[in-house]
Short mmCIF file of C-alpha atoms and ligand atoms in Angstrom, two decimals:
data_model
loop_
_atom_site.label_atom_id
_atom_site.label_comp_id
_atom_site.label_asym_id
_atom_site.label_seq_id
_atom_site.Cartn_x
_atom_site.Cartn_y
_atom_site.Cartn_z
CA MET A 1 -11.02 21.00 -10.60
CA ALA A 2 -8.41 20.94 -7.90
CA ALA A 3 -4.78 20.51 -8.74
CA VAL A 4 -2.89 18.45 -6.09
CA PRO A 5 0.64 17.19 -5.86
CA GLN A 6 1.19 13.44 -6.23
CA PRO A 7 1.39 11.76 -2.75
CA ALA A 8 4.06 9.34 -1.45
CA ASN A 9 3.09 5.88 -0.20
CA ALA A 10 6.08 5.75 2.02
CA HIS A 11 5.83 2.09 3.28
CA VAL A 12 4.36 -0.96 1.50
CA HIS A 13 5.04 -4.73 1.06
CA SER A 14 3.90 -5.04 -2.68
CA ALA A 15 4.67 -8.96 -2.51
CA ASP A 16 1.67 -9.39 -0.20
CA TYR A 17 -0.54 -8.38 -3.16
CA LEU A 18 -0.25 -12.09 -4.33
CA TYR A 19 -2.13 -13.41 -1.26
CA GLN A 20 -5.09 -11.10 -0.49
CA GLU A 21 -6.99 -11.50 2.80
CA TYR A 22 -5.11 -14.70 3.87
CA GLY A 23 -4.95 -15.73 7.58
CA VAL A 24 -7.56 -13.26 8.75
CA ASP A 25 -7.77 -15.01 12.13
CA LEU A 26 -4.05 -14.80 12.80
CA GLY A 27 -2.13 -12.34 14.88
CA LEU A 28 0.86 -10.14 13.68
CA GLU A 29 3.50 -12.76 14.64
CA GLU A 30 1.87 -15.66 12.99
CA LEU A 31 1.15 -13.75 9.92
CA VAL A 32 4.23 -11.65 9.12
CA ALA A 33 7.15 -12.45 11.38
CA PRO A 34 10.12 -13.87 9.35
CA PRO A 35 10.94 -16.44 8.66
CA ASN A 36 8.08 -18.70 9.53
CA GLY A 37 5.15 -16.28 9.52
CA LEU A 38 2.36 -17.36 7.02
CA LYS A 39 3.21 -14.78 4.43
CA HIS A 40 6.86 -15.85 4.34
CA ARG A 41 5.82 -19.44 3.80
CA LEU A 42 3.48 -18.48 0.95
CA LEU A 43 6.08 -16.14 -0.74
CA ALA A 44 8.78 -18.78 -0.44
CA SER A 45 6.54 -21.23 -2.39
CA SER A 46 5.63 -18.70 -5.16
CA SER A 47 6.88 -18.78 -8.68
CA ARG A 48 9.02 -15.95 -10.01
CA GLU A 49 6.26 -15.10 -12.46
CA ALA A 50 3.68 -14.88 -9.77
CA LEU A 51 5.97 -12.55 -7.77
CA VAL A 52 6.44 -10.24 -10.73
CA ASP A 53 2.78 -10.22 -11.51
CA ALA A 54 1.77 -9.35 -7.98
CA ALA A 55 4.16 -6.39 -7.73
CA ARG A 56 3.08 -5.26 -11.21
CA ARG A 57 -0.58 -5.22 -10.28
CA PHE A 58 0.27 -3.35 -7.03
CA TYR A 59 2.25 -0.56 -8.88
CA ARG A 60 -0.44 -0.26 -11.49
CA GLU A 61 -3.02 0.12 -8.76
CA SER A 62 -0.71 2.77 -7.13
CA TRP A 63 -0.26 4.65 -10.43
CA LYS A 64 -4.12 4.72 -10.78
CA ALA A 65 -4.37 6.18 -7.31
CA GLY A 66 -2.19 9.08 -8.32
CA VAL A 67 0.77 8.04 -6.26
CA GLY A 68 4.06 9.67 -7.16
CA LEU A 69 6.42 7.55 -5.08
CA VAL A 70 6.19 3.96 -3.56
CA VAL A 71 8.66 2.85 -0.82
CA ASP A 72 8.56 -0.88 -1.16
CA PHE A 73 9.95 -3.38 1.35
CA ARG A 74 10.77 -6.45 -0.61
CA GLU A 75 11.15 -9.92 1.05
CA LEU A 76 13.24 -12.75 -0.44
CA GLY A 77 16.68 -11.04 -0.64
CA GLY A 78 17.90 -10.26 -4.20
CA LEU A 79 14.95 -12.19 -5.86
CA GLY A 80 12.52 -9.86 -4.15
CA CYS A 81 14.27 -6.71 -5.53
CA LEU A 82 14.91 -8.19 -9.06
CA THR A 83 11.17 -9.28 -9.39
CA ALA A 84 10.08 -5.84 -8.34
CA ARG A 85 12.34 -4.28 -11.03
CA GLU A 86 11.03 -6.55 -13.62
CA ALA A 87 7.45 -5.72 -12.63
CA LEU A 88 8.15 -1.97 -13.21
CA ASP A 89 8.64 -2.70 -16.97
CA GLY A 90 4.97 -3.04 -17.32
CA VAL A 91 3.93 0.11 -15.57
CA GLU A 92 3.27 3.65 -16.98
CA GLY A 93 5.87 6.27 -16.45
CA GLY A 94 5.55 8.73 -13.62
CA LEU A 95 5.45 6.37 -10.76
CA GLN A 96 8.78 6.32 -8.84
CA VAL A 97 9.42 2.98 -6.91
CA LEU A 98 12.16 2.73 -4.27
CA ILE A 99 12.87 -0.99 -3.94
CA LEU A 100 14.27 -1.68 -0.45
CA GLY A 101 15.47 -5.22 0.06
CA ARG A 102 16.44 -7.32 3.04
CA PRO A 103 19.27 -9.77 3.36
CA GLY A 104 18.82 -13.22 1.66
CA PRO A 105 19.95 -15.08 -1.30
CA GLY A 106 21.25 -12.72 -4.01
CA TRP A 107 21.00 -9.72 -1.79
CA PRO A 108 21.61 -6.67 -2.64
CA ARG A 109 21.15 -7.37 -6.32
CA GLY A 110 18.44 -5.17 -7.75
CA CYS A 111 17.88 -3.28 -4.43
CA ASP A 112 17.86 0.43 -4.05
CA GLY A 113 18.42 0.34 -0.36
CA LEU A 114 17.64 -1.51 2.83
CA GLY A 115 14.18 -2.36 4.36
CA ILE A 116 14.33 -4.69 7.29
CA SER A 117 11.70 -6.25 9.44
CA SER A 118 13.49 -5.31 12.66
CA PRO A 119 17.00 -4.23 13.81
CA LEU A 120 16.73 -6.76 16.48
CA ASP A 121 16.97 -9.49 13.91
CA TYR A 122 20.65 -8.72 13.27
CA SER A 123 23.96 -8.41 15.21
CA GLU A 124 25.44 -5.03 15.64
CA SER A 125 28.24 -5.80 13.19
CA GLU A 126 25.70 -6.96 10.63
CA LEU A 127 23.56 -3.70 11.12
CA ALA A 128 26.77 -1.52 10.70
CA SER A 129 27.41 -3.24 7.34
CA LEU A 130 23.64 -3.35 6.21
CA ALA A 131 22.98 0.16 7.01
CA LYS A 132 25.57 1.23 4.36
CA HIS A 133 22.91 0.61 1.87
CA ARG A 134 20.82 3.82 1.81
CA PRO A 135 18.18 4.66 2.17
CA ALA A 136 17.89 2.38 5.22
CA MET A 137 14.52 1.85 6.82
CA ALA A 138 13.24 -0.58 9.48
CA HIS A 139 10.05 -1.44 11.29
CA VAL A 140 10.56 0.02 14.89
CA ALA A 141 8.39 0.01 17.96
CA GLU A 142 5.64 -1.90 16.20
CA THR A 143 5.11 -3.96 19.41
CA ARG A 144 5.88 -3.27 23.02
CA ASP A 145 8.42 -6.19 23.01
CA SER A 146 10.28 -4.78 20.18
CA ARG A 147 10.48 -1.30 21.69
CA LEU A 148 11.62 -2.77 24.99
CA GLY A 149 14.30 -4.75 23.11
CA GLY A 150 15.85 -1.46 22.03
CA ASP A 151 15.03 -1.42 18.38
CA LEU A 152 14.95 2.40 18.03
CA GLU A 153 18.29 2.80 19.72
CA LEU A 154 19.85 0.37 17.15
CA ALA A 155 18.22 2.20 14.28
CA LEU A 156 19.52 5.44 15.45
CA ARG A 157 22.94 4.20 16.35
CA TYR A 158 23.48 2.86 12.71
CA GLY A 159 22.10 5.87 11.00
CA PHE A 160 18.82 4.61 9.63
CA ASP A 161 17.00 7.30 7.46
CA GLY A 162 13.56 6.38 8.84
CA VAL A 163 11.54 4.00 10.98
CA VAL A 164 8.04 2.59 10.37
CA HIS A 165 5.18 2.26 12.76
CA GLY A 166 6.41 3.77 16.12
CA VAL A 167 3.26 2.58 17.95
CA TYR A 168 5.23 2.32 21.23
CA LEU A 169 7.44 5.54 20.92
CA ASP A 170 7.23 8.08 23.70
CA ARG A 171 7.86 11.85 23.68
CA GLY A 172 11.56 11.34 24.55
CA ASP A 173 11.96 9.02 21.70
CA LEU A 174 10.34 11.42 19.27
CA GLU A 175 12.49 14.22 20.50
CA TYR A 176 15.58 12.10 19.89
CA MET A 177 14.48 11.21 16.47
CA ARG A 178 13.74 14.81 15.57
CA SER A 179 17.24 15.92 16.80
CA ARG A 180 18.86 13.19 14.59
CA GLY A 181 16.66 13.92 11.59
CA VAL A 182 15.23 10.52 11.54
CA GLY A 183 11.73 10.18 9.90
CA LEU A 184 8.69 8.24 10.96
CA VAL A 185 6.23 6.45 8.61
CA LEU A 186 2.84 6.00 10.19
CA CYS A 187 0.55 3.03 9.03
CA VAL A 188 -2.54 3.41 11.24
CA ARG A 189 -4.84 1.14 9.14
CA SER A 190 -2.28 -1.55 9.45
CA ASN A 191 -1.88 -1.12 13.12
CA MET A 192 -5.62 -1.33 13.51
CA TRP A 193 -6.00 -4.42 11.28
CA HIS A 194 -3.30 -6.19 13.30
CA GLY A 195 -4.79 -5.04 16.51
CA ILE A 196 -1.59 -3.84 18.02
CA GLY A 197 -2.61 -0.32 19.10
CA LEU A 198 -1.99 3.14 17.63
CA PRO A 199 1.08 5.51 17.65
CA PRO A 200 0.83 8.43 20.17
CA LEU A 201 -0.71 10.66 17.61
CA THR A 202 -0.97 13.85 19.76
CA ASP A 203 2.80 13.65 20.54
CA VAL A 204 3.70 12.80 16.97
CA ILE A 205 1.90 15.66 15.47
CA GLY A 206 3.46 18.09 17.78
CA SER A 207 6.97 16.55 17.69
CA GLY A 208 8.49 18.23 14.69
CA VAL A 209 9.61 14.71 13.31
CA THR A 210 9.24 14.37 9.57
CA VAL A 211 6.35 11.93 9.04
CA GLY A 212 5.17 10.06 5.95
CA LEU A 213 2.25 7.77 5.56
CA GLY A 214 2.23 4.15 4.31
CA THR A 215 -0.34 1.49 3.54
CA ASP A 216 1.92 -1.38 4.69
CA ASN A 217 0.89 -4.99 3.96
CA ALA A 218 -0.81 -5.27 0.54
CA SER A 219 -2.49 -8.46 1.64
CA TRP A 220 -4.70 -6.77 4.02
CA ILE A 221 -4.57 -3.09 3.19
CA PRO A 222 -5.20 -1.96 -0.29
CA PRO A 223 -2.71 0.54 -1.73
CA ASP A 224 -4.99 3.60 -1.53
CA VAL A 225 -2.96 6.14 0.41
CA TRP A 226 -5.82 8.69 0.30
CA GLU A 227 -7.77 6.28 2.52
CA GLU A 228 -4.79 6.02 4.79
CA ALA A 229 -4.70 9.75 5.21
CA ARG A 230 -8.42 9.91 5.88
CA ALA A 231 -8.10 7.24 8.63
CA LEU A 232 -5.41 9.09 10.25
CA LEU A 233 -7.35 12.31 10.22
CA PHE A 234 -10.33 10.75 12.06
CA LEU A 235 -7.99 8.98 14.53
CA ALA A 236 -6.27 12.30 15.28
CA ARG A 237 -9.64 13.86 15.74
CA LEU A 238 -10.59 11.15 18.17
CA ARG A 239 -7.39 11.97 20.15
CA GLY A 240 -8.56 15.53 20.39
CA VAL A 241 -6.30 17.05 17.77
CA LYS A 242 -8.53 19.71 16.23
CA ARG A 243 -6.24 21.01 13.53
CA SER A 244 -4.41 18.13 11.89
CA ALA A 245 -5.48 18.24 8.21
CA ARG A 246 -2.72 20.54 6.96
CA TRP A 247 -0.06 18.49 8.83
CA ILE A 248 -1.46 15.23 7.33
CA LEU A 249 -1.43 16.71 3.86
CA GLU A 250 2.13 17.73 4.36
CA SER A 251 3.09 14.26 5.57
CA LEU A 252 1.23 12.67 2.55
CA LEU A 253 2.60 15.01 -0.16
CA VAL A 254 5.95 15.98 1.19
CA GLY A 255 7.30 14.07 4.38
CA GLY A 256 7.25 10.65 2.75
CA TYR A 257 9.55 11.87 -0.02
CA ARG A 258 11.83 13.67 2.36
CA ILE A 259 12.45 10.69 4.65
CA VAL A 260 14.04 8.58 1.89
CA GLY A 261 15.95 11.59 0.41
CA SER A 262 13.63 12.06 -2.66
CA SER A 263 12.25 15.28 -3.94
CA PRO A 264 8.49 15.86 -3.40
CA LYS A 265 6.52 16.57 -6.61
CA LEU A 266 5.44 19.91 -5.72
CA ILE A 267 3.47 22.23 -8.04
CA VAL A 268 5.90 25.01 -8.70
CA GLU A 269 5.71 27.73 -11.37
CA GLY A 270 8.21 26.91 -14.07
CA GLY A 271 8.86 23.41 -12.64
CA PRO A 272 7.95 19.99 -14.22
CA ALA A 273 4.31 19.53 -14.63
CA ARG A 274 3.58 16.52 -12.33
CA PHE A 275 0.35 16.60 -10.42
CA LEU A 276 -3.26 15.32 -10.09
CA LEU A 277 -6.51 16.85 -11.04
CA PHE A 278 -9.57 16.05 -8.97
CA HIS A 279 -13.10 16.81 -9.84
CA ILE A 280 -14.73 18.93 -7.08
CA SER A 281 -18.50 19.47 -7.13
CA HIS A 282 -18.22 23.03 -5.65
CA GLY A 283 -16.23 24.49 -8.40
CA ASN A 284 -13.25 25.70 -6.22
CA LEU A 285 -11.98 25.43 -2.87
CA GLY A 286 -12.22 29.14 -2.08
CA GLY A 287 -15.58 28.90 -0.27
CA MET A 288 -14.64 26.26 2.19
CA GLY A 289 -14.23 26.92 5.96
CA ASP A 290 -11.17 24.81 6.06
CA PRO A 291 -9.81 23.81 2.58
CA TYR A 292 -7.39 21.35 4.10
CA TYR A 293 -10.11 19.26 5.87
CA TRP A 294 -12.29 19.59 2.77
CA LEU A 295 -9.62 18.22 0.46
CA LEU A 296 -8.59 15.29 2.70
CA LYS A 297 -12.19 14.17 3.44
CA ARG A 298 -13.48 14.56 -0.14
CA VAL A 299 -10.72 13.66 -2.68
CA GLY A 300 -9.73 10.14 -3.44
CA MET A 301 -9.63 7.56 -6.17
CA HIS A 302 -13.34 8.12 -6.76
CA SER A 303 -12.81 11.78 -7.83
CA LEU A 304 -9.44 11.52 -9.46
CA TYR A 305 -9.85 12.86 -12.93
CA ALA A 306 -6.35 12.91 -14.38
CA ARG A 307 -2.64 12.40 -13.51
CA ILE A 308 0.05 14.49 -15.36
CA ASP A 309 3.45 13.25 -15.53
CA ASP A 310 6.07 15.54 -17.10
CA GLY A 311 3.45 17.28 -19.19
CA ARG A 312 1.72 13.93 -20.30
CA VAL A 313 -2.04 13.91 -19.35
CA HIS A 314 -3.64 10.58 -18.42
CA ARG A 315 -7.28 10.41 -17.83
CA LEU A 316 -8.22 8.11 -15.04
CA GLY A 317 -11.20 6.18 -13.82
CA PHE A 318 -13.38 9.08 -12.82
CA ALA A 319 -13.42 10.34 -16.37
CA GLU A 320 -13.92 7.00 -17.91
CA ALA A 321 -16.90 6.25 -15.80
CA GLY A 322 -18.65 9.32 -17.29
CA VAL A 323 -19.53 10.67 -13.84
CA TYR A 324 -18.31 14.15 -14.37
ZN1 ZN B 1 5.77 -3.11 6.98
#
């Protein structure tokens, strides 16, 4: 067995779980740009019950994946946040969900903070007022146009805690973020799915910016953050980064928590018992050439044996399947 801290899924849209694999021929704008992208039209026509049910299924799936924290961007103003909160009632304890809402009817009722599609969608006076809701997060530099429009500068000017995507950030931008303590959430599978390119991984890995990983749109990317980490590992390798596994694990297990001001669920002697147990066929990690690569490539939902939350042990799918 290997004991591993619970990871953070630092950027998701759980409402998308209601409409899985819709609009697969469409581009990013047509699919997700507010207010008329396909997903927004679908969500606006959904019942309250359906919104609660989708979020609940998403959170349960995250819990089964061993996730300790989900940072959830909720659409639909206050309704999005309230339905997410209602969904949490049906989820086992141990999963922390940070519900970040965006302006709309009923905002900010039920929201823990701010999660907006782009700082470019608001005036500067609106941003100044919105960003008082902390943590404050925004998609930034997801497209070349949004970067050229100055979205990062606005996020930094108004004190956002972290930005999501960063596909079109350069070294200077990353240095600026590092100096201001602003985090970056990478969602590389979403970037690939939407065909918009990839963040400058070599620069990001060497930048000193606090990084988290997110699975982003639940319509097209299932909430398995272990798969997200694995995809990032192979892409970093493709870009020539030979030693990324430890950095990726740190992003997965620590960085995502830190960006939103939450405490990582580290395994500390005398601390609360919150961690995961994975079945490993070799008995222990001691004989591996590089244990970090070994862990990232070989653990996942398929080998997750149990999650432990404050001392309570929950057996998970691997054990139930009788595979061990
Ligand atoms: Zn997103």
